[in-house]
XYZ file of C-alpha atoms in Angstrom:
661
model
C -15.316 35.833 82.689
C -13.454 32.615 81.887
C -11.959 33.225 78.463
C -11.436 29.586 77.616
C -14.536 28.081 79.185
C -12.124 25.647 80.759
C -14.482 23.237 82.445
C -17.542 24.001 80.332
C -15.860 22.882 77.116
C -14.623 19.699 78.702
C -17.588 18.819 80.862
C -20.435 19.867 78.584
C -19.113 17.939 75.641
C -18.682 14.942 77.930
C -22.359 15.030 78.896
C -23.970 16.085 75.612
C -22.053 14.172 72.946
C -21.437 10.551 72.109
C -17.681 11.082 71.782
C -15.213 10.042 74.487
C -13.803 13.556 74.941
C -11.544 12.393 77.764
C -9.551 10.668 75.011
C -9.115 13.853 72.972
C -6.071 16.118 73.049
C -6.868 19.683 71.975
C -4.705 22.573 70.890
C -7.362 25.012 72.103
C -9.537 24.327 75.120
C -12.716 24.375 73.055
C -14.703 21.571 71.406
C -12.325 20.136 68.859
C -14.879 20.458 66.043
C -14.607 24.267 66.363
C -10.806 24.348 66.335
C -8.900 25.868 63.395
C -6.038 23.443 64.103
C -7.707 20.032 63.825
C -9.778 18.237 61.183
C -12.485 15.857 62.381
C -13.988 12.901 60.529
C -17.134 11.920 62.414
C -18.990 8.613 62.531
C -21.747 10.173 60.404
C -19.199 11.035 57.710
C -17.770 7.510 57.840
C -21.260 6.045 57.345
C -22.100 8.500 54.576
C -19.051 7.489 52.535
C -19.355 3.753 53.405
C -15.732 3.489 54.522
C -14.767 0.268 56.288
C -11.340 1.083 57.764
C -9.305 4.077 58.907
C -7.204 4.215 55.745
C -10.245 4.421 53.483
C -11.972 6.959 55.749
C -9.023 9.368 55.869
C -8.274 9.063 52.151
C -11.365 11.248 51.709
C -9.959 14.067 53.886
C -7.855 16.965 52.655
C -4.074 16.736 52.892
C -4.154 12.972 53.445
C -3.683 10.225 50.893
C -3.976 6.497 51.380
C -1.456 4.107 49.914
C -1.066 0.362 49.670
C 2.319 -1.055 50.666
C 1.612 -4.015 48.428
C 4.792 -5.877 49.275
C 3.536 -6.134 52.871
C -0.225 -6.138 52.184
C -0.498 -3.064 54.421
C -2.681 -0.012 54.045
C -0.876 3.168 55.012
C -1.364 6.936 55.013
C 0.574 10.063 54.125
C -0.186 13.418 55.738
C 1.025 16.300 53.570
C 3.668 13.994 52.132
C 4.875 12.575 55.482
C 4.693 8.800 55.735
C 3.096 6.835 58.564
C 6.366 6.456 60.520
C 6.428 10.214 60.959
C 2.775 10.461 61.994
C 1.694 9.800 65.562
C -1.313 7.482 65.706
C -3.359 7.292 68.902
C -6.553 5.684 70.184
C -8.228 7.852 72.828
C -4.936 9.708 73.182
C -2.938 6.487 73.678
C -0.030 5.865 71.233
C -0.501 2.592 69.330
C 2.140 2.630 66.574
C 4.439 -0.410 66.252
C 7.498 -0.079 68.565
C 10.016 -1.560 66.092
C 9.537 0.674 63.051
C 6.767 3.120 63.947
C 4.515 1.772 61.182
C 0.960 0.584 61.475
C -1.377 -1.265 59.125
C -4.328 1.124 58.969
C -6.370 -1.510 57.147
C -6.633 -3.489 60.391
C -8.348 -0.578 62.197
C -12.071 -0.940 61.491
C -14.474 1.984 61.770
C -17.611 0.239 63.040
C -17.212 1.241 66.696
C -15.546 4.653 66.662
C -17.048 8.101 67.256
C -14.625 10.204 65.220
C -11.072 10.632 63.978
C -9.217 13.829 64.908
C -6.341 14.834 62.627
C -3.681 17.483 63.233
C -1.443 18.404 60.304
C 1.826 20.161 61.184
C 0.787 22.201 64.221
C -0.489 19.896 66.981
C -0.755 19.837 70.756
C 2.579 19.174 72.423
C 0.768 17.099 75.053
C 0.780 14.152 72.639
C 4.508 13.689 73.279
C 7.188 12.788 70.745
C 7.098 11.539 67.163
C 4.475 13.866 65.718
C 6.672 15.426 63.022
C 4.210 14.886 60.183
C 0.999 15.160 62.171
C -1.295 13.282 64.525
C -4.191 10.871 63.995
C -6.293 10.283 67.111
C -9.049 7.662 66.861
C -11.696 8.525 69.461
C -14.115 5.858 70.660
C -17.799 6.132 71.482
C -19.345 7.076 74.809
C -22.983 6.444 75.776
C -25.394 9.182 76.860
C -28.640 7.213 77.369
C -29.785 4.552 79.842
C -29.612 2.035 77.029
C -28.373 2.715 73.517
C -26.644 0.890 70.743
C -26.469 -0.058 67.108
C -26.411 -3.180 64.973
C -24.996 -3.120 61.455
C -24.415 -5.709 58.767
C -23.088 -5.485 55.243
C -22.186 -7.580 52.227
C -20.000 -6.876 49.195
C -20.401 -8.672 45.875
C -17.854 -8.549 43.074
C -18.655 -7.684 39.470
C -19.369 -11.376 38.835
C -22.043 -11.304 41.601
C -19.987 -13.529 43.939
C -19.978 -12.729 47.666
C -16.585 -11.149 48.353
C -16.855 -9.687 51.859
C -19.212 -9.546 54.816
C -19.135 -7.197 57.809
C -21.045 -7.006 61.070
C -20.820 -4.717 64.093
C -22.571 -4.373 67.437
C -22.310 -1.508 69.917
C -24.147 -1.362 73.247
C -23.846 1.347 75.891
C -25.452 2.520 79.093
C -25.345 5.731 81.148
C -26.713 5.541 84.696
C -26.295 8.907 86.416
C -22.577 8.872 87.280
C -21.604 5.577 85.635
C -21.334 4.580 81.993
C -20.176 1.542 80.062
C -19.650 0.859 76.364
C -19.132 -2.483 74.591
C -18.370 -2.820 70.888
C -17.511 -5.523 68.418
C -16.683 -5.464 64.700
C -16.071 -8.395 62.365
C -15.176 -8.478 58.675
C -14.329 -11.426 56.458
C -13.066 -10.974 52.910
C -12.535 -14.165 50.919
C -11.369 -12.365 47.749
C -11.791 -9.341 45.547
C -12.155 -9.270 41.784
C -9.984 -7.182 39.474
C -11.313 -4.792 36.867
C -12.235 -6.376 33.552
C -9.647 -4.023 32.006
C -6.850 -5.949 33.713
C -4.728 -8.006 31.306
C -3.330 -11.268 32.663
C 0.369 -11.523 33.517
C 2.529 -14.572 34.354
C 1.818 -13.898 38.047
C -1.883 -12.979 37.993
C -4.732 -14.111 35.797
C -7.905 -12.240 34.998
C -10.824 -12.280 37.433
C -10.330 -12.885 41.153
C -7.207 -11.440 42.752
C -4.922 -14.191 43.974
C -4.300 -14.442 47.718
C -6.599 -11.519 48.561
C -8.396 -12.976 51.597
C -8.334 -11.334 55.015
C -10.219 -11.561 58.302
C -10.429 -9.060 61.156
C -12.361 -8.688 64.365
C -12.171 -6.160 67.155
C -13.668 -6.081 70.634
C -13.663 -2.885 72.676
C -14.860 -2.100 76.174
C -14.881 1.043 78.251
C -16.354 1.892 81.667
C -16.207 5.165 83.529
C -17.403 7.358 86.356
C -18.306 11.060 86.070
C -18.512 13.105 89.274
C -20.832 16.055 89.891
C -18.055 18.527 89.038
C -17.414 16.676 85.702
C -14.244 15.015 87.000
C -14.006 11.663 85.279
C -12.110 8.391 85.251
C -12.400 5.604 82.688
C -10.756 2.297 81.893
C -10.639 1.021 78.319
C -9.701 -2.235 76.617
C -9.281 -3.037 72.917
C -8.463 -6.394 71.370
C -8.174 -6.672 67.604
C -7.122 -9.756 65.711
C -6.445 -10.200 62.044
C -4.983 -12.457 59.432
C -4.311 -11.694 55.817
C -2.932 -13.224 52.676
C -0.251 -11.552 50.600
C -1.221 -11.101 46.931
C 1.699 -11.590 44.513
C 3.107 -8.701 42.496
C 1.611 -8.675 39.010
C 4.906 -7.448 37.503
C 8.337 -8.275 38.939
C 9.825 -5.207 37.227
C 7.772 -3.162 39.690
C 8.120 -5.253 42.851
C 10.143 -8.212 44.064
C 8.724 -11.678 43.458
C 7.802 -13.172 46.803
C 5.243 -15.526 48.283
C 4.320 -14.331 51.733
C 1.531 -15.052 54.179
C 0.535 -13.392 57.477
C -0.947 -16.026 59.838
C -1.911 -13.432 62.458
C -1.768 -9.711 63.282
C -3.012 -9.213 66.848
C -3.077 -6.035 68.902
C -4.220 -5.500 72.496
C -4.495 -2.220 74.397
C -5.401 -1.512 78.022
C -5.559 2.053 79.329
C -6.831 4.290 82.102
C -7.794 7.918 81.492
C -8.755 10.366 84.196
C -9.336 14.037 84.858
C -9.835 15.893 88.131
C -11.318 19.391 87.963
C -10.508 22.158 90.411
C -11.596 25.783 90.583
C -10.143 27.134 87.343
C -7.764 24.244 86.688
C -7.617 20.538 85.999
C -5.267 17.579 86.278
C -5.444 14.939 83.555
C -3.624 11.602 83.540
C -3.398 8.468 81.413
C -1.568 5.166 81.729
C -1.482 2.352 79.180
C -0.110 -0.984 78.035
C -0.114 -1.804 74.326
C 0.927 -5.123 72.773
C 1.408 -6.266 69.177
C 2.066 -9.803 67.970
C 2.279 -10.820 64.337
C 3.838 -13.499 62.189
C 5.167 -13.718 58.635
C 5.783 -16.835 56.520
C 7.779 -16.724 53.269
C 7.374 -19.683 50.869
C 9.359 -20.971 47.902
C 6.770 -20.456 45.166
C 3.129 -19.883 44.307
C 2.124 -23.268 45.735
C 2.682 -21.940 49.275
C 3.599 -25.371 50.654
C 7.425 -25.589 50.747
C 10.207 -23.577 52.406
C 13.417 -25.075 51.054
C 15.026 -21.934 49.602
C 17.325 -19.642 51.555
C 14.848 -16.811 50.935
C 12.072 -18.754 52.683
C 11.490 -18.346 56.407
C 9.096 -18.130 59.326
C 9.281 -15.269 61.794
C 7.240 -13.473 64.398
C 7.287 -10.226 66.338
C 6.359 -9.898 69.995
C 6.354 -6.173 70.824
C 4.893 -4.128 73.629
C 4.850 -0.595 74.988
C 3.781 0.939 78.261
C 3.704 4.492 79.431
C 1.904 7.399 81.028
C 0.914 11.001 80.437
C 0.311 13.729 83.010
C -1.153 17.113 82.115
C -2.052 20.119 84.254
C -3.973 23.124 82.960
C -4.787 26.345 84.758
C -6.487 29.591 83.853
C -4.494 32.659 84.927
C -6.174 35.887 83.897
C -6.052 36.136 80.116
C -3.780 33.094 79.878
C -4.500 29.418 79.856
C -1.317 27.517 80.730
C -0.767 23.792 80.480
C 2.219 21.630 81.268
C 2.504 17.980 80.345
C 4.881 15.069 80.590
C 4.975 11.763 78.689
C 6.936 8.587 79.350
C 6.949 5.655 76.919
C 8.857 2.371 77.068
C 9.126 0.315 73.854
C 10.276 -3.299 73.609
C 10.750 -5.233 70.374
C 11.455 -8.961 70.199
C 11.892 -10.711 66.860
C 11.970 -14.519 66.578
C 13.073 -16.899 63.849
C 10.843 -19.978 63.614
C 12.176 -23.345 62.502
C 10.771 -24.376 59.115
C 10.466 -27.982 60.263
C 9.782 -28.041 64.017
C 8.152 -24.588 64.505
C 10.465 -24.009 67.469
C 11.318 -20.315 67.736
C 14.640 -18.649 68.542
C 15.157 -15.070 69.633
C 16.845 -13.228 66.743
C 16.760 -9.627 67.941
C 15.738 -7.610 70.978
C 15.728 -3.838 71.218
C 14.464 -1.537 73.950
C 14.012 2.235 74.054
C 12.408 4.730 76.352
C 11.195 8.214 75.473
C 10.535 11.177 77.754
C 8.703 14.302 76.566
C 8.122 17.488 78.567
C 6.019 20.385 77.277
C 4.549 23.736 78.237
C 1.860 25.546 76.258
C 0.081 28.876 76.651
C -3.055 30.310 75.051
C -3.210 34.085 75.550
C -6.561 35.724 74.786
C -5.536 39.236 73.815
C -9.089 40.331 72.973
C -12.244 38.340 72.222
C -11.090 38.302 68.588
C -7.364 37.628 68.989
C -5.574 34.672 70.539
C -1.848 34.057 70.699
C -0.509 30.525 71.225
C 2.987 29.501 72.187
C 4.688 26.377 73.422
C 7.832 24.327 73.549
C 8.578 20.681 74.201
C 11.698 18.661 74.800
C 11.849 15.030 73.675
C 14.569 12.547 74.514
C 14.858 8.927 73.437
C 17.416 6.590 75.006
C 18.450 3.197 73.723
C 18.174 0.824 76.696
C 19.134 -2.488 75.106
C 20.165 -3.695 71.649
C 21.074 -7.206 70.567
C 20.682 -9.331 67.482
C 22.011 -12.741 66.484
C 24.516 -11.182 64.069
C 26.150 -9.377 67.013
C 26.088 -12.257 69.484
C 29.767 -11.752 70.363
C 29.739 -7.960 70.410
C 27.330 -5.554 72.001
C 25.568 -3.067 69.751
C 26.347 0.446 71.043
C 23.376 2.295 72.498
C 22.673 5.763 71.158
C 20.474 8.591 72.360
C 18.698 11.388 70.568
C 16.824 14.505 71.574
C 14.857 17.353 70.074
C 13.570 20.774 71.082
C 10.209 21.656 69.531
C 8.985 25.269 69.772
C 5.778 26.473 68.137
C 3.628 29.579 67.941
C 0.360 30.626 66.323
C -2.022 33.549 66.168
C -5.768 33.189 65.641
C -7.988 36.088 64.541
C -11.788 35.873 64.484
C -13.090 38.757 62.344
C -16.639 37.606 63.167
C -18.177 34.717 65.147
C -18.326 32.535 62.002
C -14.776 33.097 60.742
C -11.224 32.309 61.815
C -7.848 33.196 60.349
C -4.713 31.615 61.739
C -1.010 31.744 61.049
C 1.359 29.280 62.675
C 4.918 28.056 62.777
C 5.961 24.848 64.501
C 9.098 22.761 64.805
C 8.412 19.032 65.100
C 10.733 16.027 65.224
C 10.873 12.381 64.322
C 12.824 10.363 66.890
C 14.296 7.631 64.735
C 12.960 4.123 65.209
C 14.703 0.939 66.298
C 14.610 -0.271 62.708
C 16.209 2.962 61.458
C 19.090 2.610 63.924
C 19.635 -1.129 64.268
C 18.276 -3.079 61.293
C 20.817 -5.027 59.209
C 18.236 -5.532 56.416
C 19.027 -9.233 56.017
C 22.776 -8.604 55.966
C 22.802 -5.665 53.534
C 23.009 -2.812 56.059
C 25.164 -1.617 58.946
C 23.434 -0.349 62.134
C 23.821 3.314 63.072
C 22.912 3.674 66.791
C 23.879 7.368 66.694
C 21.350 8.231 63.990
C 19.707 11.471 65.105
C 16.242 12.989 64.873
C 14.725 14.336 61.712
C 13.353 17.855 62.107
C 10.588 19.665 60.252
C 9.612 23.317 60.440
C 5.985 23.864 59.432
C 4.569 27.200 58.268
C 0.829 27.512 57.693
C -1.785 30.115 56.902
C -5.464 29.160 56.996
C -8.910 30.698 56.720
C -12.242 29.145 57.604
C -15.784 30.477 57.534
C -19.282 29.185 58.202
C -22.041 31.080 56.421
C -25.447 29.520 56.881
C -25.248 26.054 55.369
C -21.890 26.712 53.670
C -18.572 25.936 55.369
C -15.194 26.633 53.803
C -11.576 26.186 54.799
C -8.429 27.077 52.869
C -4.965 26.053 54.076
C -1.601 26.965 52.575
C 1.446 25.231 54.023
C 5.197 24.907 53.668
C 7.399 22.456 55.576
C 11.176 22.153 55.493
C 12.698 18.884 56.700
C 16.317 18.805 57.872
C 18.535 15.877 58.891
C 16.277 13.536 56.926
C 17.365 9.902 56.796
C 18.918 8.674 53.577
C 20.431 5.265 52.911
C 24.074 5.466 51.768
C 26.410 2.806 50.395
C 29.561 2.267 52.510
C 32.936 0.885 51.602
C 34.856 -1.558 53.790
C 36.128 1.339 55.914
C 32.669 2.613 56.698
C 32.861 5.692 54.490
C 30.490 6.687 51.730
C 31.125 4.713 48.558
C 29.583 4.144 45.141
C 30.211 0.414 45.392
C 27.244 -1.861 45.876
C 28.403 -2.994 49.298
C 26.827 -2.327 52.678
C 24.374 0.541 53.252
C 23.782 2.678 56.329
C 21.176 5.247 57.352
C 22.590 8.771 57.709
C 21.083 12.186 58.563
C 21.981 13.980 55.334
C 18.668 14.660 53.565
C 16.613 17.826 53.265
C 13.130 18.096 51.787
C 10.593 20.819 51.119
C 6.872 20.047 51.347
C 4.569 22.744 50.000
C 0.940 22.782 49.082
C -2.601 23.963 49.569
C -5.925 22.481 50.662
C -9.451 23.613 49.869
C -12.442 22.227 51.788
C -16.116 22.946 51.108
C -19.355 21.627 52.566
C -22.932 22.720 52.009
C -26.127 21.767 53.813
C -29.639 22.723 52.787
C -33.078 21.182 53.117
C -32.652 17.647 51.865
C -29.173 18.237 50.439
C -25.653 17.482 51.677
C -22.660 18.220 49.442
C -18.975 18.827 49.878
C -15.460 17.805 49.117
C -11.856 18.862 49.111
C -8.882 19.377 46.823
C -5.230 18.986 47.833
C -2.076 20.049 46.008
C 1.248 18.742 47.374
C 4.778 19.094 46.059
C 7.680 17.321 47.801
C 11.226 18.056 46.614
C 14.627 16.815 47.698
C 16.752 19.935 48.183
C 20.021 18.046 47.656
C 19.111 16.114 44.514
C 16.266 17.084 42.178
C 16.366 13.622 40.613
C 15.163 11.997 43.848
C 11.393 11.938 44.250
C 8.991 11.195 47.086
C 7.112 8.029 46.181
C 3.379 7.383 46.598
C 2.301 11.002 47.198
C -0.050 12.391 44.510
C 0.480 15.979 43.465
C -3.263 16.434 42.938
C -6.094 14.737 44.821
C -9.785 15.568 44.698
C -12.752 14.108 46.563
C -16.336 15.360 46.209
C -19.746 13.991 47.160
C -23.444 14.837 47.101
C -26.425 13.327 48.885
C -29.989 14.333 47.974
C -33.225 13.375 49.679
C -35.810 12.261 47.128
C -38.746 11.836 49.517
C -40.455 8.938 51.305
C -37.231 8.244 53.235
C -35.173 7.677 50.079
C -31.867 9.452 49.376
C -29.333 9.181 46.579
C -25.589 9.536 47.215
C -22.616 9.755 44.842
C -18.932 10.635 45.043
C -15.925 11.121 42.802
C -12.230 10.624 43.602
C -9.403 11.889 41.396
C -5.684 11.255 41.893
C -2.744 12.391 39.754
C 1.005 12.887 39.982
C 2.280 10.077 42.257
C 5.604 8.367 41.528
C 6.919 4.882 42.141
C 10.385 3.343 42.068
C 10.910 0.242 39.950
C 13.221 -2.659 40.755
C 15.998 -1.097 38.636
C 15.704 2.207 40.594
C 13.868 4.077 37.841
C 11.041 6.459 38.702
C 7.759 6.025 36.866
C 4.501 7.949 37.169
C 1.500 6.146 38.549
C -1.307 6.565 35.986
C -3.958 9.166 36.774
C -7.279 7.687 37.793
C -10.839 8.751 38.600
C -13.379 6.559 40.397
C -17.082 6.956 41.153
C -19.280 5.477 43.888
C -23.071 5.531 43.935
C -25.700 4.314 46.418
C -29.374 4.576 47.312
C -30.357 4.989 50.982
C -33.686 4.203 52.620
C -34.517 5.605 56.069
C -38.126 4.748 56.944
C -37.514 6.107 60.464
C -34.591 7.579 62.431
C -33.614 4.157 63.811
C -33.382 2.120 60.610
C -31.137 2.622 57.594
C -30.759 0.379 54.555
C -28.610 1.035 51.519
C -27.494 -0.567 48.291
C -24.780 0.730 46.031
C -21.780 0.230 43.832
C -18.142 1.192 44.329
C -15.881 1.917 41.369
C -18.950 2.317 39.207
C -17.076 2.358 35.883
C -14.929 -0.680 36.797
C -11.821 1.478 36.516
C -8.480 -0.351 36.588
C -6.307 1.533 39.070
C -3.632 0.992 41.683
C -1.990 2.910 44.518
C 0.981 0.563 44.096
C 1.222 -0.389 40.417
C 2.299 -3.964 41.177
C -0.795 -4.463 43.341
C -4.043 -3.376 41.626
C -7.176 -2.410 43.547
C -10.641 -3.990 43.249
C -12.807 -3.458 40.182
C -16.522 -2.768 40.359
C -18.149 -3.932 43.612
C -21.805 -4.002 44.683
C -22.750 -3.656 48.334
C -25.747 -3.770 50.651
C -25.803 -2.492 54.236
C -28.422 -2.345 56.957
C -28.207 -0.639 60.338
C -30.478 -0.261 63.336
C -29.982 2.213 66.184
C -31.707 1.886 69.541
């Protein structure tokens, strides 16, 4: 008997679900929802919690906390204390992080057209390739199963003063005709402002009421078409085009963040990819190829009037980045073993331009190019029906191909290279069909970015092309059980990071100094991440309830005085939804966050105040196709902030309507 149900797990889920499983990358060759290694946030969960973007959706999951990089108006995520640069983010298995610094603005990724989000924390499939030290986030798109299907959704948000603050619409249409399928989606959101809590006290930079410069606009178009053969072999081509623009709210306190007056005229991302899988007797060959492009622009003005650029600190700039690459994976069942080998190639190009303040003519200011190769082999050994042993190793290598900036016009920046070996192993025990216990150890690496190695930070830093990889060793023990309508999962984890990047001050000879001269990134840091996660969900007739609690502690092993910013020590999320009859349901949630630190402008650590927020909504479903809801977010109008210089919205009222066909 086939121990891993090799083709059944891949083909059946392709036919029976509305998730594009060809875009998933699994640790085990089973449906990813059953895996003890991944966490899945489905479209139903996203709708239940009324989350508009990826950052908000994942902030409700265990081990993950959202954060606002207020100085850049970017929403970001931490996974078990690892920031977004150290997390691989993918769409349908395609890497989409920014080539220059590895960051991404999760607030630009809207949830209206996705099927689910798969998250791996620590232990993850080596087939993803490099740069998964802190985990993996894979956004999986929808796939049609009917001759004609789709959904239409619309929503409005009103502030506490009853003014329209945001509107959102989405449309998804799909068709499945025997062997062929096609999916088209579009999402649009327009926010003209948000209003602060009435508890906010005016400062010289921000008055009471509406948040200054808080407008944003985003739209995304996605398309996918594919062919499924009789043996479940499949090929698909996908295209995503998302465009955004956002204003930069000012810091409310310049002791907490630098005073600056920025604006982002556009943030545009375009992705084209091909995914395919050919099935053989007991084996498969899977391949993907892609091209991903990002263009954005930043304007810095003199003052709060946003109309002059006469100061030296004022500027116009733009990025024009792109990546292309491919993945090849072969899996074969050999007795009690399931073996897979994979290879990834990725080419990254960054081009930064300075734009004239008067003529708008642009000049190339920096150009960097890298390529990364990753090779991996993994094995799942089914010892008995209850025991599975997993092992694997990957080798990643990143080469600098080209490096130039205007400050080095007369001298070539040296090109460095870095590599990493990443072994991992796990054992999974199933004491009964509804339970799983797993223990794992994995070594993962962060291949330092172009910005880490080359950035001069506006003349305050010296490049370090030989900066090497950061390395993390993850240990984890977990238990999960499904008992009737109750599901539980408990995870305990410990991660040790070596060769972590720290920014040191240099003297004029390039050695470490205490003088406030030039800084340089060096591999000298070491951190310990430890914590635990508890997840619960319960389903009964007319009742859905659940939630999670996460404890995280991050310590610098070399200096206890240094703290990891923006990561709460305690985070709790819980919800309940109860059917009241006649198609009416009532939903509520609570979110609690405590123990995060921030660094002030004078390099002093302060604790971000503890906060608790509540959301409440009423839902009306007169039939399976139609859903209408009204509700309120931040019910108590709590004043809170992820970044203390950039407060979050106060009480907001919303109304949504959706129709499925």
